[in-house]
Amino acid sequence: MVTAYDYPSAVHVDRAGIDIVLVGDSCAMVELGFETTQPITLDQMIHHCQAVKRGAPDRPLLVGDMPFGSYEFENVDIGLQNAYRMVKEGGMDAVKFEGGTESRAKIVRHVVEGGVAVLGHVGLTPQAISVIGGFRAQGRTATRARSILDEALRLQDAGAFAIVLECIPANVAAAITDALEIPTIGIGAGGDTSGQVLVFHDLLGMLSHPHHEEFVPKFCKKYASVGIQINDGLAQFKKEVEGGVFPGKDYSPYLMSEEEEAKFDDVISEHAEKTRSKLDASDSKLGTADESDQLSLYGNNK
């Protein structure tokens, strides 16, 4: 599974044969520039889902993240209604919910019973960073690891078709995967999960830059440094434009026949001559007006 947030990224992910495309709320950070995933709205998520659907319309399974504030209510119908929007308006095949508490499992069950497939998500749940104290690894104590296992089992019982395990020890992820009957998808959770997911921008080095490297997660392997090529290309474009190299004859392909070019030159010459005549006439009138103004200054009408 790989994230995608727009038409071009969806096209690339689809062409690579990736099985699942996640329109993640990480869009808030890597596309919209926010510091967390919390600010992105449901309408914004649907906008990005629609673009991804156009880029990968047929083959991969499309999953849309339910954004923070779109489903956490006691009234589970709110979550279902918004999940319907992700499917009907956004074009998603399934939606993803974060968390595995009893109240969250209740929502998942209601949404699944309503006909929408749900991907669960436990471990580090970025939407809850205000509660868990930031982007921190989870499940590093036996008690917390058991709690995450219980959450995963709860989501499975609620009808989730798979569960994302984020930023937990590899042995914990392996134990959860063994305990479940449904697949797990790991991100920073070792290699014993059923599948893996990474963020498009991170794995391709889209923002590769000396000042950006510190923001790449520890668990992310960069398979390319696309950002460096982007920077180099933009810098070269600027240099060639300023130096008069681009576009040049090679990139000025649209030509007139010699006959039409001669006609056009005549048109331009005629237009220039008319313009000069009008300017000369205007200058003459202005000169006369100035003389008249000078003669009538200060009440002198002589």
CSV table of C-alpha atoms in Angstrom, one decimal:
chain,number,residue,atom,x,y,z
A,1,MET,CA,0.0,0.0,0.0
A,2,VAL,CA,1.2,3.5,-0.9
A,3,THR,CA,-0.4,6.9,-0.3
A,4,ALA,CA,-1.5,9.2,-3.1
A,5,TYR,CA,-3.1,12.6,-2.9
A,6,ASP,CA,-3.6,13.8,-6.5
A,7,TYR,CA,-3.9,12.7,-10.1
A,8,PRO,CA,-0.2,12.4,-10.9
A,9,SER,CA,0.7,10.4,-7.8
A,10,ALA,CA,-2.2,8.1,-8.3
A,11,VAL,CA,-1.2,7.5,-11.9
A,12,HIS,CA,2.4,6.6,-10.8
A,13,VAL,CA,1.3,4.3,-8.0
A,14,ASP,CA,-1.2,2.5,-10.3
A,15,ARG,CA,1.4,2.0,-13.0
A,16,ALA,CA,3.8,0.5,-10.4
A,17,GLY,CA,1.2,-2.2,-9.7
A,18,ILE,CA,0.7,-1.2,-6.0
A,19,ASP,CA,-2.3,-3.2,-4.7
A,20,ILE,CA,-3.8,-0.5,-2.4
A,21,VAL,CA,-3.8,3.2,-2.7
A,22,LEU,CA,-4.4,5.1,0.5
A,23,VAL,CA,-5.6,8.7,0.3
A,24,GLY,CA,-4.2,9.5,3.7
A,25,ASP,CA,-4.9,12.5,5.9
A,26,SER,CA,-1.1,12.8,5.9
A,27,CYS,CA,-2.1,14.9,2.9
A,28,ALA,CA,-2.4,17.7,5.4
A,29,MET,CA,1.3,17.6,6.1
A,30,VAL,CA,3.0,16.6,2.8
A,31,GLU,CA,0.7,18.4,0.4
A,32,LEU,CA,-0.9,21.3,2.4
A,33,GLY,CA,2.0,22.1,4.7
A,34,PHE,CA,0.3,21.7,8.1
A,35,GLU,CA,2.4,20.4,11.1
A,36,THR,CA,-0.1,17.6,11.9
A,37,THR,CA,-2.9,15.7,10.2
A,38,GLN,CA,-5.6,17.3,12.3
A,39,PRO,CA,-6.5,20.5,10.3
A,40,ILE,CA,-7.6,18.8,7.1
A,41,THR,CA,-11.4,18.7,6.6
A,42,LEU,CA,-13.7,16.2,5.1
A,43,ASP,CA,-14.4,18.4,2.1
A,44,GLN,CA,-10.7,18.7,1.5
A,45,MET,CA,-10.2,14.9,1.8
A,46,ILE,CA,-13.0,14.3,-0.7
A,47,HIS,CA,-11.4,16.7,-3.1
A,48,HIS,CA,-8.1,14.8,-3.0
A,49,CYS,CA,-10.0,11.4,-3.2
A,50,GLN,CA,-11.7,12.5,-6.4
A,51,ALA,CA,-8.3,13.4,-8.0
A,52,VAL,CA,-6.8,10.0,-7.0
A,53,LYS,CA,-9.9,8.2,-8.3
A,54,ARG,CA,-9.3,9.9,-11.7
A,55,GLY,CA,-5.7,8.8,-11.7
A,56,ALA,CA,-6.3,5.2,-10.6
A,57,PRO,CA,-9.9,4.5,-11.7
A,58,ASP,CA,-9.9,0.7,-12.0
A,59,ARG,CA,-7.2,-1.6,-10.7
A,60,PRO,CA,-6.1,-0.8,-7.1
A,61,LEU,CA,-8.3,-0.8,-4.0
A,62,LEU,CA,-8.8,2.9,-3.0
A,63,VAL,CA,-9.0,3.7,0.7
A,64,GLY,CA,-9.8,7.1,2.0
A,65,ASP,CA,-8.8,8.3,5.5
A,66,MET,CA,-11.6,9.6,7.6
A,67,PRO,CA,-10.2,12.9,8.8
A,68,PHE,CA,-10.1,14.1,12.4
A,69,GLY,CA,-13.5,15.4,13.5
A,70,SER,CA,-15.6,13.5,11.0
A,71,TYR,CA,-16.6,10.3,12.9
A,72,GLU,CA,-15.6,10.4,16.7
A,73,PHE,CA,-19.1,11.3,17.9
A,74,GLU,CA,-21.4,9.3,20.2
A,75,ASN,CA,-24.0,9.5,17.3
A,76,VAL,CA,-22.5,6.8,15.1
A,77,ASP,CA,-24.7,7.9,12.2
A,78,ILE,CA,-22.4,10.9,11.7
A,79,GLY,CA,-19.5,8.6,10.9
A,80,LEU,CA,-21.6,6.5,8.6
A,81,GLN,CA,-23.0,9.6,6.8
A,82,ASN,CA,-19.5,10.9,6.2
A,83,ALA,CA,-18.2,7.5,5.2
A,84,TYR,CA,-20.9,7.5,2.5
A,85,ARG,CA,-19.6,10.8,1.3
A,86,MET,CA,-16.1,9.4,0.9
A,87,VAL,CA,-17.5,6.5,-1.2
A,88,LYS,CA,-20.2,8.3,-3.2
A,89,GLU,CA,-18.5,11.7,-3.7
A,90,GLY,CA,-14.8,10.7,-3.3
A,91,GLY,CA,-15.0,7.5,-5.3
A,92,MET,CA,-13.3,5.4,-2.5
A,93,ASP,CA,-13.8,1.6,-2.2
A,94,ALA,CA,-13.2,1.8,1.6
A,95,VAL,CA,-12.5,4.1,4.4
A,96,LYS,CA,-9.9,4.1,7.3
A,97,PHE,CA,-10.6,4.9,10.9
A,98,GLU,CA,-8.0,5.4,13.6
A,99,GLY,CA,-8.1,3.8,17.0
A,100,GLY,CA,-9.5,0.6,18.5
A,101,THR,CA,-11.3,1.7,21.7
A,102,GLU,CA,-14.8,0.2,22.4
A,103,SER,CA,-16.4,3.4,21.2
A,104,ARG,CA,-14.3,3.4,18.0
A,105,ALA,CA,-15.2,-0.2,17.3
A,106,LYS,CA,-18.8,0.6,17.7
A,107,ILE,CA,-18.5,3.2,14.9
A,108,VAL,CA,-16.6,0.7,12.7
A,109,ARG,CA,-19.3,-1.9,13.2
A,110,HIS,CA,-22.0,0.6,12.3
A,111,VAL,CA,-20.2,1.7,9.2
A,112,VAL,CA,-19.5,-1.8,8.0
A,113,GLU,CA,-23.2,-2.8,8.7
A,114,GLY,CA,-24.1,0.3,6.6
A,115,GLY,CA,-22.2,-1.2,3.6
A,116,VAL,CA,-18.9,0.5,3.7
A,117,ALA,CA,-15.6,-1.5,4.0
A,118,VAL,CA,-13.3,-0.3,6.8
A,119,LEU,CA,-9.6,-0.5,7.2
A,120,GLY,CA,-8.6,-0.2,10.9
A,121,HIS,CA,-5.5,1.6,12.3
A,122,VAL,CA,-3.9,1.1,15.7
A,123,GLY,CA,-0.5,1.8,17.4
A,124,LEU,CA,0.5,5.4,16.6
A,125,THR,CA,-2.6,7.2,15.6
A,126,PRO,CA,-1.6,10.6,14.4
A,127,GLN,CA,-5.0,12.2,14.8
A,128,ALA,CA,-4.7,11.6,18.5
A,129,ILE,CA,-1.2,13.3,19.0
A,130,SER,CA,-2.7,15.8,21.4
A,131,VAL,CA,-3.6,12.9,23.7
A,132,ILE,CA,-0.6,10.6,23.2
A,133,GLY,CA,1.9,13.4,23.4
A,134,GLY,CA,3.2,13.7,19.8
A,135,PHE,CA,4.4,11.4,17.1
A,136,ARG,CA,5.8,8.7,19.4
A,137,ALA,CA,6.3,5.0,19.0
A,138,GLN,CA,3.6,2.9,20.8
A,139,GLY,CA,3.5,-0.5,22.4
A,140,ARG,CA,6.9,-0.5,24.0
A,141,THR,CA,5.7,-1.8,27.3
A,142,ALA,CA,4.0,-5.2,27.8
A,143,THR,CA,0.8,-3.5,29.1
A,144,ARG,CA,0.5,-1.1,26.2
A,145,ALA,CA,1.4,-3.8,23.7
A,146,ARG,CA,-1.4,-6.0,25.0
A,147,SER,CA,-3.8,-3.0,24.8
A,148,ILE,CA,-2.9,-2.6,21.1
A,149,LEU,CA,-3.5,-6.3,20.5
A,150,ASP,CA,-6.9,-6.0,22.2
A,151,GLU,CA,-7.8,-3.0,20.0
A,152,ALA,CA,-6.8,-4.9,16.9
A,153,LEU,CA,-9.0,-7.9,17.9
A,154,ARG,CA,-11.8,-5.5,18.7
A,155,LEU,CA,-11.6,-3.9,15.2
A,156,GLN,CA,-11.6,-7.4,13.6
A,157,ASP,CA,-14.7,-8.3,15.5
A,158,ALA,CA,-16.3,-5.1,14.4
A,159,GLY,CA,-15.8,-6.1,10.8
A,160,ALA,CA,-12.6,-4.3,9.6
A,161,PHE,CA,-11.1,-6.1,6.6
A,162,ALA,CA,-7.5,-5.3,7.5
A,163,ILE,CA,-5.6,-3.2,10.1
A,164,VAL,CA,-2.7,-0.8,9.9
A,165,LEU,CA,-0.1,-1.2,12.6
A,166,GLU,CA,2.0,2.0,13.0
A,167,CYS,CA,5.2,2.6,14.9
A,168,ILE,CA,5.2,-0.4,17.2
A,169,PRO,CA,7.9,-3.0,18.0
A,170,ALA,CA,8.3,-5.7,15.4
A,171,ASN,CA,7.7,-8.5,17.8
A,172,VAL,CA,4.4,-6.8,18.9
A,173,ALA,CA,3.3,-6.5,15.3
A,174,ALA,CA,4.2,-10.1,14.6
A,175,ALA,CA,2.2,-11.3,17.6
A,176,ILE,CA,-0.8,-9.2,16.5
A,177,THR,CA,-0.6,-10.5,12.9
A,178,ASP,CA,-0.5,-14.1,14.2
A,179,ALA,CA,-3.5,-13.4,16.5
A,180,LEU,CA,-5.7,-11.9,13.7
A,181,GLU,CA,-7.6,-13.6,10.9
A,182,ILE,CA,-7.5,-10.5,8.8
A,183,PRO,CA,-4.3,-9.0,7.2
A,184,THR,CA,-2.1,-6.4,8.8
A,185,ILE,CA,-0.3,-3.6,7.1
A,186,GLY,CA,2.8,-2.3,8.8
A,187,ILE,CA,4.4,1.1,8.8
A,188,GLY,CA,7.4,1.3,11.2
A,189,ALA,CA,6.3,-2.1,12.5
A,190,GLY,CA,8.8,-4.6,11.3
A,191,GLY,CA,8.7,-7.1,8.5
A,192,ASP,CA,6.3,-9.7,9.8
A,193,THR,CA,3.1,-7.9,9.0
A,194,SER,CA,1.0,-9.1,6.0
A,195,GLY,CA,1.9,-5.9,4.0
A,196,GLN,CA,3.6,-2.6,4.2
A,197,VAL,CA,2.7,1.0,3.6
A,198,LEU,CA,4.8,4.1,3.1
A,199,VAL,CA,4.0,7.8,2.3
A,200,PHE,CA,4.5,8.6,-1.4
A,201,HIS,CA,6.6,11.7,-0.7
A,202,ASP,CA,8.8,10.0,1.8
A,203,LEU,CA,9.7,6.8,-0.1
A,204,LEU,CA,10.5,8.8,-3.3
A,205,GLY,CA,12.4,11.6,-1.6
A,206,MET,CA,10.0,14.1,-3.1
A,207,LEU,CA,11.3,16.8,-0.8
A,208,SER,CA,14.9,15.7,-0.8
A,209,HIS,CA,16.9,18.6,0.5
A,210,PRO,CA,19.6,19.1,3.2
A,211,HIS,CA,17.1,20.8,5.4
A,212,HIS,CA,14.4,18.2,4.9
A,213,GLU,CA,16.2,15.0,5.7
A,214,GLU,CA,15.5,15.4,9.5
A,215,PHE,CA,11.8,15.1,8.8
A,216,VAL,CA,11.9,11.7,7.1
A,217,PRO,CA,10.7,9.1,9.5
A,218,LYS,CA,13.3,6.6,10.8
A,219,PHE,CA,11.4,3.7,9.5
A,220,CYS,CA,11.2,5.1,5.9
A,221,LYS,CA,13.6,3.8,3.3
A,222,LYS,CA,14.1,6.2,0.4
A,223,TYR,CA,13.9,4.4,-2.9
A,224,ALA,CA,14.6,7.6,-4.9
A,225,SER,CA,15.6,11.2,-4.4
A,226,VAL,CA,13.1,12.8,-6.8
A,227,GLY,CA,13.3,16.1,-5.0
A,228,ILE,CA,16.9,16.7,-5.9
A,229,GLN,CA,16.1,16.2,-9.6
A,230,ILE,CA,13.1,18.6,-9.3
A,231,ASN,CA,15.4,21.2,-7.7
A,232,ASP,CA,18.0,20.7,-10.4
A,233,GLY,CA,15.5,21.0,-13.2
A,234,LEU,CA,13.9,24.2,-11.9
A,235,ALA,CA,17.4,25.8,-11.3
A,236,GLN,CA,18.4,24.9,-14.9
A,237,PHE,CA,15.2,26.3,-16.3
A,238,LYS,CA,15.8,29.6,-14.5
A,239,LYS,CA,19.4,29.7,-15.7
A,240,GLU,CA,18.4,29.1,-19.3
A,241,VAL,CA,15.6,31.6,-19.4
A,242,GLU,CA,17.8,34.3,-17.8
A,243,GLY,CA,20.6,33.5,-20.3
A,244,GLY,CA,18.4,33.5,-23.3
A,245,VAL,CA,19.0,29.8,-24.1
A,246,PHE,CA,15.4,28.7,-23.7
A,247,PRO,CA,13.3,28.4,-25.7
A,248,GLY,CA,15.5,29.0,-28.7
A,249,LYS,CA,14.7,27.6,-32.2
A,250,ASP,CA,14.4,24.0,-30.9
A,251,TYR,CA,11.4,24.9,-28.7
A,252,SER,CA,9.8,27.4,-31.0
A,253,PRO,CA,8.1,25.0,-33.4
A,254,TYR,CA,5.2,27.0,-34.8
A,255,LEU,CA,6.2,28.7,-38.1
A,256,MET,CA,4.4,30.8,-40.8
A,257,SER,CA,5.0,30.2,-44.5
A,258,GLU,CA,7.3,32.7,-46.2
A,259,GLU,CA,4.3,34.2,-48.0
A,260,GLU,CA,2.2,34.7,-44.8
A,261,GLU,CA,5.2,36.0,-43.0
A,262,ALA,CA,5.7,38.7,-45.7
A,263,LYS,CA,2.0,39.6,-45.5
A,264,PHE,CA,2.3,39.9,-41.7
A,265,ASP,CA,5.4,42.1,-41.9
A,266,ASP,CA,3.4,44.4,-44.2
A,267,VAL,CA,0.5,44.5,-41.7
A,268,ILE,CA,2.9,45.4,-38.9
A,269,SER,CA,4.6,48.1,-41.0
A,270,GLU,CA,1.2,49.6,-41.9
A,271,HIS,CA,0.1,49.5,-38.3
A,272,ALA,CA,3.3,51.2,-37.2
A,273,GLU,CA,2.9,54.0,-39.8
A,274,LYS,CA,-0.7,54.6,-38.7
A,275,THR,CA,0.4,54.7,-35.1
A,276,ARG,CA,3.2,57.3,-35.9
A,277,SER,CA,0.7,59.5,-37.8
A,278,LYS,CA,-1.7,59.5,-34.9
A,279,LEU,CA,1.1,60.3,-32.5
A,280,ASP,CA,2.2,63.2,-34.7
A,281,ALA,CA,-1.3,64.6,-34.9
A,282,SER,CA,-1.7,64.3,-31.1
A,283,ASP,CA,1.6,66.1,-30.5
A,284,SER,CA,0.5,68.9,-32.7
A,285,LYS,CA,-2.8,69.4,-30.9
A,286,LEU,CA,-1.1,69.2,-27.5
A,287,GLY,CA,1.3,71.9,-28.7
A,288,THR,CA,-1.5,74.2,-29.7
A,289,ALA,CA,-3.3,73.6,-26.4
A,290,ASP,CA,-0.2,74.4,-24.4
A,291,GLU,CA,0.2,77.8,-26.3
A,292,SER,CA,-3.5,78.6,-25.6
A,293,ASP,CA,-3.1,77.8,-22.0
A,294,GLN,CA,-0.1,80.0,-21.6
A,295,LEU,CA,-1.9,83.0,-23.2
A,296,SER,CA,-4.9,82.8,-20.8
A,297,LEU,CA,-3.0,82.4,-17.6
A,298,TYR,CA,-3.7,84.7,-14.6
A,299,GLY,CA,-6.6,86.3,-16.3
A,300,ASN,CA,-4.5,87.5,-19.3
A,301,ASN,CA,-7.0,87.1,-22.2
A,302,LYS,CA,-5.1,89.2,-24.7
